Amino acid sequence: MKLYNTMSKKKEEFVPLEQDKVKMYVCGPTVYNFIHIGNARPMIVFDTVRRYFEYKGYEVNFVSNFTDVDDKIIKKAIEEGVTADEISKRYIAECKKDMEGMNVKPATTHPLATEEIGGMIELIRTLIDKGFAYEKNGTVYYRTRKFADYGKLSHKNLDDLRSGNRSLLVTGEDEKEDPLDFVLWKPKKEGEPAWESPWSEGRPGWHIECSEMSKKYLGEQIDIHAGGEDLIFPHHENEIAQSEAANGKEFAKYWLHNGFLNIDNRKMSKSLGNFFTVREISEKYDLQVLRFFMLSAHYRSPLNFSAELMESAKNGLERIVTAAENLRFLMKNAQAEAMNESEKEAFAKTREYVEGFEKAMDDDFNTADAVAAVFELVKYANTTADGDSSKEYLQGILDVLGKLTDVLGIIVEKKEELLDADIEALIEERQAARKEKNFARADEIRDELLARGIILKDTREGVQWKRA
């Protein structure tokens, strides 16, 4: 299995730190509002990566944090006249609802920044003791130039850099020893949540959170650190500086980053009016469609979101789900139980599609090609499974399809839907009309049902229906 490592800028063979185990950390959202579809991409992508490792037999310890103390959270709390804790708890709950809708598995651990302050303070203390950090008037800064490898992930020259500006800079910039130094701890402002520390009553900088939470729940060294491309600098660069300076060893072996998401070929932003939350998308589409759309491109490629592409994803997903439904329908009416010799030969060919899927996923999690392999399997199922197929053959193909779609997090089992009694009666009346060769009445009923959003499909095994 090969992974593209942002650090080396090339694909590398995956070799875990511990045999058959994967330690993986993914930066989670800052919870001050509903998550947007930009947040959804790394959630879906790295959930799929996790699922594939599990498919391959690895035990995955998957940690993804919630940043629940941040300037944006505090601002929202002040606007609403409530506590920052109330805002973060509300939107963590909403985020988990959206994750469930996208079929993103809960992490092994979802640490909260506010519950790990003590560990962050100890980590900062270690950095001060080792000479990598210093305190000025209650603020603690990291000495960026002291870390010789600073810039190795983002491939930036230290002299060309300017320190990150994600709400970490505080008043008193002139107090820094160097403009590139970044904040590890900052004193509180009026009305802000704060914690006691040896330097001041205040709160941690953004970067120190992940260094501490990764160390606590995964250890000093991890296999994979992942997140959006926007986190490479300064966030992940600063994490490396903190963790490696404190622990004296390589922080992460592999760095994975997903590409940006654009809306109608433009960068998503509130000012452009093209900003969508996952919750807003869920009002128009099942979130399985959003997940399928996200996996339609390679995770490192930029991805363009548009109504047309979402409709295409919806249609593609429907093809897969319909194929699975058809296999179940045929199984209910199958006469033979066990496969005959020709079916055994036909079933053996499904291995080709599994191998195609695995080859794609082994090549840096190429979900676009993996999806193509699933479509090939669907086509094969549609052409080889029919009313004469045995239950064993039908179940075998369904199991293969289910196994592959589960890696992608795609649910192919429709929720059981019940039709209204009057619609059931019309379907039965139409069947009777067809038997009596009263095709005019049968067509009338078909048109009436279509007007009510029910599409009928006549097969040798009986009538199938679906909603329009």
Coordinates of C-alpha atoms in Angstrom, one line a residue:
M1 CA 0.0 0.0 0.0
K2 CA 1.4 3.4 -1.0
L3 CA 0.6 6.7 0.6
Y4 CA 1.5 10.2 -0.7
N5 CA 3.5 11.8 2.1
T6 CA 3.3 15.6 2.1
M7 CA 6.6 15.6 4.0
S8 CA 8.6 13.9 1.2
K9 CA 6.3 15.0 -1.7
K10 CA 6.2 11.4 -3.0
K11 CA 4.4 8.1 -2.6
E12 CA 5.8 5.8 0.0
E13 CA 5.2 2.2 1.0
F14 CA 3.1 2.1 4.2
V15 CA 5.0 0.4 7.0
P16 CA 3.3 0.8 10.4
L17 CA 5.2 1.6 13.6
E18 CA 3.6 -1.5 15.2
Q19 CA 2.6 -4.6 13.2
D20 CA -1.0 -4.7 12.2
K21 CA -1.8 -1.5 14.0
V22 CA -2.4 2.1 12.8
K23 CA -2.2 5.2 15.0
M24 CA -3.9 8.0 13.1
Y25 CA -4.7 11.6 14.2
V26 CA -7.0 13.9 12.1
C27 CA -7.6 17.5 13.0
G28 CA -11.3 18.1 13.8
P29 CA -13.5 21.2 13.5
T30 CA -13.7 24.3 15.6
V31 CA -17.3 24.0 16.9
Y32 CA -18.9 27.5 16.8
N33 CA -21.5 26.8 14.1
F34 CA -22.9 24.0 11.9
I35 CA -20.0 22.3 9.9
H36 CA -19.7 23.3 6.3
I37 CA -19.0 21.1 3.3
G38 CA -15.4 22.1 3.4
N39 CA -15.2 20.5 6.9
A40 CA -17.0 17.4 5.5
R41 CA -14.4 16.5 3.0
P42 CA -11.6 15.5 5.4
M43 CA -14.2 13.8 7.6
I44 CA -15.4 11.6 4.7
V45 CA -11.9 11.1 3.2
F46 CA -10.1 10.0 6.3
D47 CA -13.0 8.0 7.5
T48 CA -12.7 6.1 4.2
V49 CA -8.9 5.7 4.8
R50 CA -9.6 4.3 8.2
R51 CA -12.2 1.9 6.8
Y52 CA -9.8 0.6 4.2
F53 CA -7.1 0.0 6.8
E54 CA -9.7 -2.0 8.8
Y55 CA -10.7 -3.9 5.7
K56 CA -7.0 -4.8 5.3
G57 CA -7.0 -6.2 8.8
Y58 CA -5.4 -3.4 10.7
E59 CA -6.5 -2.3 14.2
V60 CA -6.9 1.4 13.9
N61 CA -6.7 3.8 16.8
F62 CA -8.3 6.9 15.2
V63 CA -8.3 10.2 17.1
S64 CA -10.0 13.3 16.0
N65 CA -10.4 16.3 18.3
F66 CA -13.0 19.0 18.7
T67 CA -11.6 22.5 19.3
D68 CA -14.0 23.8 21.9
V69 CA -12.2 27.0 23.0
D70 CA -11.4 29.5 20.3
D71 CA -12.0 33.2 19.5
K72 CA -14.9 32.3 17.1
I73 CA -16.6 30.3 19.8
I74 CA -16.2 33.2 22.3
K75 CA -17.5 35.7 19.7
K76 CA -20.6 33.6 19.1
A77 CA -21.2 33.2 22.8
I78 CA -21.0 37.0 23.4
E79 CA -23.4 37.5 20.5
E80 CA -26.0 35.1 22.0
G81 CA -25.4 36.1 25.6
V82 CA -24.5 32.5 26.6
T83 CA -21.3 30.8 27.7
A84 CA -18.6 29.5 25.3
D85 CA -19.2 26.0 26.8
E86 CA -22.9 26.2 25.8
I87 CA -22.0 27.1 22.2
S88 CA -19.3 24.4 21.9
K89 CA -21.5 21.6 23.4
R90 CA -24.4 22.6 21.1
Y91 CA -22.4 22.4 17.9
I92 CA -20.5 19.3 18.9
A93 CA -23.9 17.6 19.1
E94 CA -25.0 19.1 15.8
C95 CA -21.6 18.0 14.2
K96 CA -22.1 14.4 15.4
K97 CA -25.6 14.4 13.8
D98 CA -24.1 15.5 10.5
M99 CA -21.3 12.9 10.8
E100 CA -23.9 10.2 11.4
G101 CA -25.8 11.4 8.3
M102 CA -22.6 11.1 6.2
N103 CA -21.9 7.7 7.8
V104 CA -18.7 8.9 9.3
K105 CA -17.7 6.4 12.1
P106 CA -17.1 7.9 15.6
A107 CA -13.4 8.2 16.3
T108 CA -11.8 5.9 18.8
T109 CA -11.4 9.0 20.9
H110 CA -12.9 12.5 20.3
P111 CA -10.9 14.6 22.8
L112 CA -12.0 18.1 23.7
A113 CA -9.4 20.9 24.0
T114 CA -11.0 22.2 27.3
E115 CA -10.5 18.8 29.0
E116 CA -6.8 18.6 28.1
I117 CA -5.6 21.9 29.4
G118 CA -3.5 20.3 32.2
G119 CA -1.5 18.3 29.7
M120 CA -1.0 21.3 27.5
I121 CA 0.4 23.3 30.4
E122 CA 2.9 20.4 31.1
L123 CA 3.9 20.3 27.4
I124 CA 4.5 24.1 27.4
R125 CA 6.5 23.7 30.6
T126 CA 8.7 21.1 28.9
L127 CA 9.3 23.4 25.9
I128 CA 10.4 26.2 28.3
D129 CA 12.7 23.9 30.2
K130 CA 14.3 22.8 26.9
G131 CA 14.8 26.3 25.8
F132 CA 12.3 26.1 22.9
A133 CA 9.8 28.5 24.6
Y134 CA 9.8 31.7 26.7
E135 CA 7.4 33.8 28.7
K136 CA 6.8 37.6 28.4
N137 CA 4.1 39.3 30.5
G138 CA 2.0 36.1 30.8
T139 CA 2.3 35.1 27.2
V140 CA 4.4 32.1 26.2
Y141 CA 6.0 32.0 22.8
Y142 CA 7.7 29.2 20.8
R143 CA 11.2 30.0 19.5
T144 CA 10.7 29.0 15.9
R145 CA 14.3 29.5 14.8
K146 CA 15.6 27.2 17.6
F147 CA 13.9 24.3 15.8
A148 CA 16.3 23.6 13.0
D149 CA 13.8 21.6 10.8
Y150 CA 11.1 24.3 10.9
G151 CA 9.5 24.4 7.4
K152 CA 10.2 20.8 6.5
L153 CA 6.5 19.9 6.0
S154 CA 5.4 23.0 4.1
H155 CA 8.8 23.2 2.3
K156 CA 9.1 26.9 3.1
N157 CA 12.3 28.8 3.8
L158 CA 12.3 30.1 7.3
D159 CA 13.5 33.6 6.3
D160 CA 10.5 33.9 3.9
L161 CA 7.9 33.0 6.5
R162 CA 5.7 35.2 8.5
S163 CA 4.1 33.7 11.6
G164 CA 0.5 32.3 11.3
N165 CA -2.4 34.7 11.9
R166 CA -5.2 32.3 13.0
S167 CA -6.3 34.3 16.0
L168 CA -3.1 33.4 17.8
L169 CA -1.3 36.8 17.7
V170 CA -1.9 38.9 20.7
T171 CA -1.2 42.6 21.5
G172 CA 2.4 43.2 22.2
E173 CA 3.9 41.8 19.1
D174 CA 7.1 43.7 20.0
E175 CA 7.5 41.5 23.0
K176 CA 8.5 38.6 20.7
E177 CA 12.2 37.8 20.4
D178 CA 11.5 37.1 16.7
P179 CA 8.5 37.9 14.5
L180 CA 8.3 34.2 13.5
D181 CA 7.6 33.0 17.1
F182 CA 4.1 31.8 17.7
V183 CA 1.9 31.7 20.8
L184 CA 1.7 28.7 23.1
W185 CA -0.3 30.4 25.9
K186 CA -2.1 33.7 26.1
P187 CA -3.5 35.7 29.0
K188 CA -7.3 36.1 29.2
K189 CA -9.2 39.1 28.0
E190 CA -12.3 40.4 29.8
G191 CA -15.2 38.0 29.5
E192 CA -13.2 35.1 28.1
P193 CA -13.0 31.6 29.6
A194 CA -9.6 31.0 31.3
W195 CA -7.5 28.5 33.2
E196 CA -4.8 28.9 35.8
S197 CA -1.2 28.4 34.6
P198 CA 2.3 29.2 35.9
W199 CA 2.4 32.2 33.5
S200 CA -1.0 33.8 33.7
E201 CA -4.7 33.0 33.9
G202 CA -5.5 32.4 30.3
R203 CA -5.9 29.7 27.6
P204 CA -3.7 27.8 25.2
G205 CA -2.8 28.7 21.6
W206 CA -4.5 26.7 18.9
H207 CA -1.5 24.6 17.8
I208 CA -0.5 23.2 21.2
E209 CA -3.9 21.4 21.5
C210 CA -3.2 18.7 18.8
S211 CA 0.4 18.1 20.0
E212 CA -0.9 17.3 23.5
M213 CA -4.0 15.3 22.4
S214 CA -2.1 13.2 19.9
K215 CA 0.6 12.4 22.5
K216 CA -1.9 11.5 25.2
Y217 CA -4.1 9.2 23.1
L218 CA -1.7 7.8 20.5
G219 CA 1.8 8.2 22.0
E220 CA 4.9 10.3 21.2
Q221 CA 5.1 8.8 17.6
I222 CA 2.2 8.2 15.3
D223 CA 1.8 6.6 11.9
I224 CA -0.5 9.1 10.2
H225 CA -1.4 12.7 10.8
A226 CA -4.0 14.0 8.4
G227 CA -6.2 17.1 7.7
G228 CA -7.1 19.6 5.1
E229 CA -4.4 21.2 2.8
D230 CA -5.0 24.5 4.5
L231 CA -3.6 23.1 7.8
I232 CA -0.1 22.3 6.4
F233 CA 1.1 25.8 7.3
P234 CA 1.2 27.1 10.0
H235 CA -0.8 24.5 12.0
H236 CA 0.8 21.2 11.2
E237 CA 4.2 22.9 10.8
N238 CA 3.9 24.2 14.3
E239 CA 2.7 20.9 15.7
I240 CA 5.8 19.2 14.4
A241 CA 8.0 21.9 16.0
Q242 CA 6.3 21.5 19.3
S243 CA 6.1 17.7 19.4
E244 CA 9.5 16.9 18.1
A245 CA 11.2 19.5 20.3
A246 CA 9.4 18.2 23.4
N247 CA 9.7 14.5 22.7
G248 CA 13.0 14.3 20.9
K249 CA 11.7 12.0 18.1
E250 CA 9.9 12.1 14.8
F251 CA 6.2 13.0 15.4
A252 CA 4.4 11.4 12.4
K253 CA 5.7 9.0 9.7
Y254 CA 3.1 10.0 7.1
W255 CA 1.3 13.3 6.5
L256 CA -1.9 13.1 4.4
H257 CA -3.7 16.2 3.2
N258 CA -6.9 16.5 1.2
G259 CA -7.3 19.2 -1.5
F260 CA -9.5 22.3 -1.4
L261 CA -13.2 22.3 -2.2
N262 CA -14.5 25.0 -4.6
I263 CA -18.1 25.9 -5.3
D264 CA -19.0 26.4 -8.9
N265 CA -15.2 26.8 -9.6
R266 CA -14.9 29.6 -7.0
K267 CA -13.5 29.4 -3.5
M268 CA -16.2 28.9 -0.9
S269 CA -16.8 32.0 1.2
K270 CA -19.7 33.7 3.0
S271 CA -19.0 37.0 1.2
L272 CA -19.5 35.4 -2.2
G273 CA -22.8 33.8 -1.1
N274 CA -21.6 30.3 -2.0
F275 CA -21.2 29.0 1.5
F276 CA -23.1 25.8 2.4
T277 CA -23.4 23.9 5.6
V278 CA -23.8 20.1 5.6
R279 CA -27.2 20.7 7.3
E280 CA -28.3 22.9 4.3
I281 CA -27.2 20.2 1.8
S282 CA -29.2 17.6 3.8
E283 CA -32.4 19.5 3.1
K284 CA -32.0 18.7 -0.6
Y285 CA -30.0 15.5 -0.7
D286 CA -29.5 12.4 1.4
L287 CA -26.0 12.9 2.9
Q288 CA -25.0 9.6 1.4
V289 CA -25.1 11.5 -1.9
L290 CA -22.7 14.1 -0.5
R291 CA -20.4 11.3 0.7
F292 CA -20.5 9.6 -2.7
F293 CA -19.8 13.0 -4.4
M294 CA -16.7 13.6 -2.2
L295 CA -15.3 10.2 -3.1
S296 CA -15.8 10.7 -6.8
A297 CA -12.4 12.5 -7.0
H298 CA -9.0 11.6 -5.6
Y299 CA -8.7 13.1 -2.1
R300 CA -5.6 15.2 -3.0
S301 CA -7.2 16.8 -6.1
P302 CA -9.2 20.0 -5.8
L303 CA -12.9 19.2 -5.9
N304 CA -15.6 21.4 -7.5
F305 CA -19.0 21.4 -5.9
S306 CA -22.0 22.2 -8.1
A307 CA -25.7 21.2 -8.4
E308 CA -25.0 19.4 -11.6
L309 CA -22.2 17.3 -10.1
M310 CA -24.4 16.5 -7.0
E311 CA -27.2 15.3 -9.4
S312 CA -24.6 13.1 -11.2
A313 CA -23.5 11.7 -7.8
K314 CA -27.1 11.1 -6.8
N315 CA -27.7 9.1 -10.1
G316 CA -24.5 7.1 -9.7
L317 CA -25.4 6.2 -6.1
E318 CA -28.9 5.2 -7.2
R319 CA -27.4 2.8 -9.7
I320 CA -25.5 1.0 -7.0
V321 CA -28.3 0.9 -4.5
T322 CA -30.8 -0.3 -7.2
A323 CA -28.4 -3.1 -8.1
A324 CA -28.3 -4.2 -4.5
E325 CA -32.1 -4.0 -4.2
N326 CA -32.5 -6.0 -7.4
L327 CA -30.3 -8.8 -6.0
R328 CA -32.4 -8.9 -2.8
F329 CA -35.6 -9.0 -4.8
L330 CA -34.3 -11.9 -6.9
M331 CA -33.3 -13.8 -3.8
K332 CA -36.8 -13.7 -2.4
N333 CA -38.1 -15.4 -5.5
A334 CA -35.1 -17.7 -6.3
Q335 CA -35.9 -21.4 -6.7
A336 CA -32.5 -22.9 -6.5
E337 CA -30.5 -22.7 -3.2
A338 CA -26.9 -23.7 -4.1
M339 CA -24.7 -22.5 -7.0
N340 CA -24.3 -24.7 -10.0
E341 CA -21.0 -25.1 -11.8
S342 CA -21.5 -22.3 -14.3
E343 CA -22.5 -19.9 -11.4
K344 CA -19.4 -20.9 -9.5
E345 CA -17.3 -19.9 -12.5
A346 CA -19.3 -16.7 -12.9
F347 CA -18.9 -15.9 -9.2
A348 CA -15.1 -16.5 -9.4
K349 CA -14.9 -13.6 -11.8
T350 CA -16.1 -11.1 -9.2
R351 CA -12.6 -11.4 -7.7
E352 CA -11.4 -9.3 -10.7
Y353 CA -13.5 -6.4 -9.5
V354 CA -12.3 -6.8 -5.9
E355 CA -8.7 -6.8 -7.1
G356 CA -9.4 -3.7 -9.2
F357 CA -10.9 -2.0 -6.1
E358 CA -8.0 -2.9 -3.9
K359 CA -5.4 -1.9 -6.5
A360 CA -7.0 1.6 -6.6
M361 CA -7.2 1.9 -2.8
D362 CA -3.6 0.6 -2.4
D363 CA -2.5 3.4 -4.7
D364 CA -2.9 6.3 -2.2
F365 CA -6.6 5.7 -1.6
N366 CA -7.7 6.4 -5.2
T367 CA -11.4 6.4 -4.4
A368 CA -12.3 7.6 -7.9
D369 CA -10.9 4.4 -9.5
A370 CA -12.3 2.3 -6.6
V371 CA -15.8 3.7 -7.4
A372 CA -15.2 2.8 -11.0
A373 CA -14.5 -0.8 -9.9
V374 CA -17.7 -0.9 -8.0
F375 CA -19.6 0.3 -11.1
E376 CA -18.0 -2.6 -13.0
L377 CA -19.2 -5.0 -10.4
V378 CA -22.7 -3.5 -10.6
K379 CA -22.8 -3.9 -14.3
Y380 CA -21.6 -7.5 -13.9
A381 CA -24.3 -8.2 -11.3
N382 CA -27.0 -6.7 -13.6
T383 CA -26.0 -8.8 -16.5
T384 CA -25.4 -12.2 -14.8
A385 CA -28.1 -12.2 -12.1
D386 CA -31.7 -13.0 -13.1
G387 CA -34.7 -15.1 -12.1
D388 CA -32.9 -18.3 -12.7
S389 CA -30.0 -17.5 -10.4
S390 CA -29.5 -19.5 -7.2
K391 CA -29.8 -17.8 -3.8
E392 CA -26.2 -18.6 -3.1
Y393 CA -25.0 -16.8 -6.2
L394 CA -27.2 -13.8 -5.6
Q395 CA -26.1 -13.6 -1.9
G396 CA -22.5 -14.0 -2.9
I397 CA -22.5 -11.1 -5.3
L398 CA -24.5 -9.0 -2.8
D399 CA -21.9 -9.8 -0.1
V400 CA -19.0 -8.7 -2.4
L401 CA -20.8 -5.5 -3.3
G402 CA -21.6 -4.8 0.3
K403 CA -18.0 -5.4 1.4
L404 CA -16.6 -2.9 -1.1
T405 CA -19.3 -0.2 -0.6
D406 CA -18.8 -0.5 3.2
V407 CA -15.1 0.5 2.7
L408 CA -16.5 3.6 1.0
G409 CA -19.0 4.2 3.7
I410 CA -21.8 3.8 1.2
I411 CA -25.0 2.2 2.5
V412 CA -26.7 0.0 -0.1
E413 CA -29.5 -1.3 2.1
K414 CA -32.6 0.9 1.7
K415 CA -34.7 1.6 4.7
E416 CA -37.8 -0.5 4.5
E417 CA -40.5 1.7 3.1
L418 CA -44.2 0.9 3.5
L419 CA -46.7 2.0 0.8
D420 CA -50.1 3.4 1.7
A421 CA -52.9 0.8 1.6
D422 CA -54.6 2.6 -1.4
I423 CA -51.3 2.4 -3.4
E424 CA -50.8 -1.2 -2.5
A425 CA -54.4 -1.8 -3.7
L426 CA -53.8 0.0 -7.0
I427 CA -50.6 -2.2 -7.6
E428 CA -52.7 -5.3 -7.0
E429 CA -55.5 -4.1 -9.2
R430 CA -53.0 -3.4 -12.0
Q431 CA -51.5 -6.9 -11.7
A432 CA -55.0 -8.3 -12.0
A433 CA -55.7 -6.1 -15.0
R434 CA -52.5 -7.4 -16.7
K435 CA -53.5 -11.0 -16.1
E436 CA -56.9 -10.3 -17.7
K437 CA -55.1 -8.6 -20.6
N438 CA -56.9 -5.3 -19.7
F439 CA -53.8 -3.3 -20.7
A440 CA -55.6 0.0 -21.0
R441 CA -56.6 -0.1 -17.3
A442 CA -53.1 -1.4 -16.3
D443 CA -51.6 1.6 -18.1
E444 CA -54.1 4.0 -16.4
I445 CA -53.0 2.8 -13.0
R446 CA -49.3 3.0 -13.9
D447 CA -49.8 6.7 -14.9
E448 CA -51.8 7.4 -11.8
L449 CA -49.1 5.9 -9.6
L450 CA -46.4 7.8 -11.5
A451 CA -48.3 11.0 -10.8
R452 CA -48.1 10.1 -7.1
G453 CA -44.4 9.5 -7.3
I454 CA -44.3 5.7 -7.6
I455 CA -42.4 4.1 -10.5
L456 CA -43.2 0.5 -11.3
K457 CA -41.0 -2.0 -13.0
D458 CA -42.4 -5.3 -14.3
T459 CA -40.1 -8.3 -14.1
R460 CA -40.5 -12.0 -14.7
E461 CA -40.4 -12.4 -10.9
G462 CA -43.0 -9.8 -10.2
V463 CA -43.5 -6.1 -9.9
Q464 CA -40.9 -3.8 -8.3
W465 CA -41.5 -0.2 -7.3
K466 CA -39.4 2.8 -6.3
R467 CA -40.1 6.4 -5.5
A468 CA -39.5 9.0 -8.2

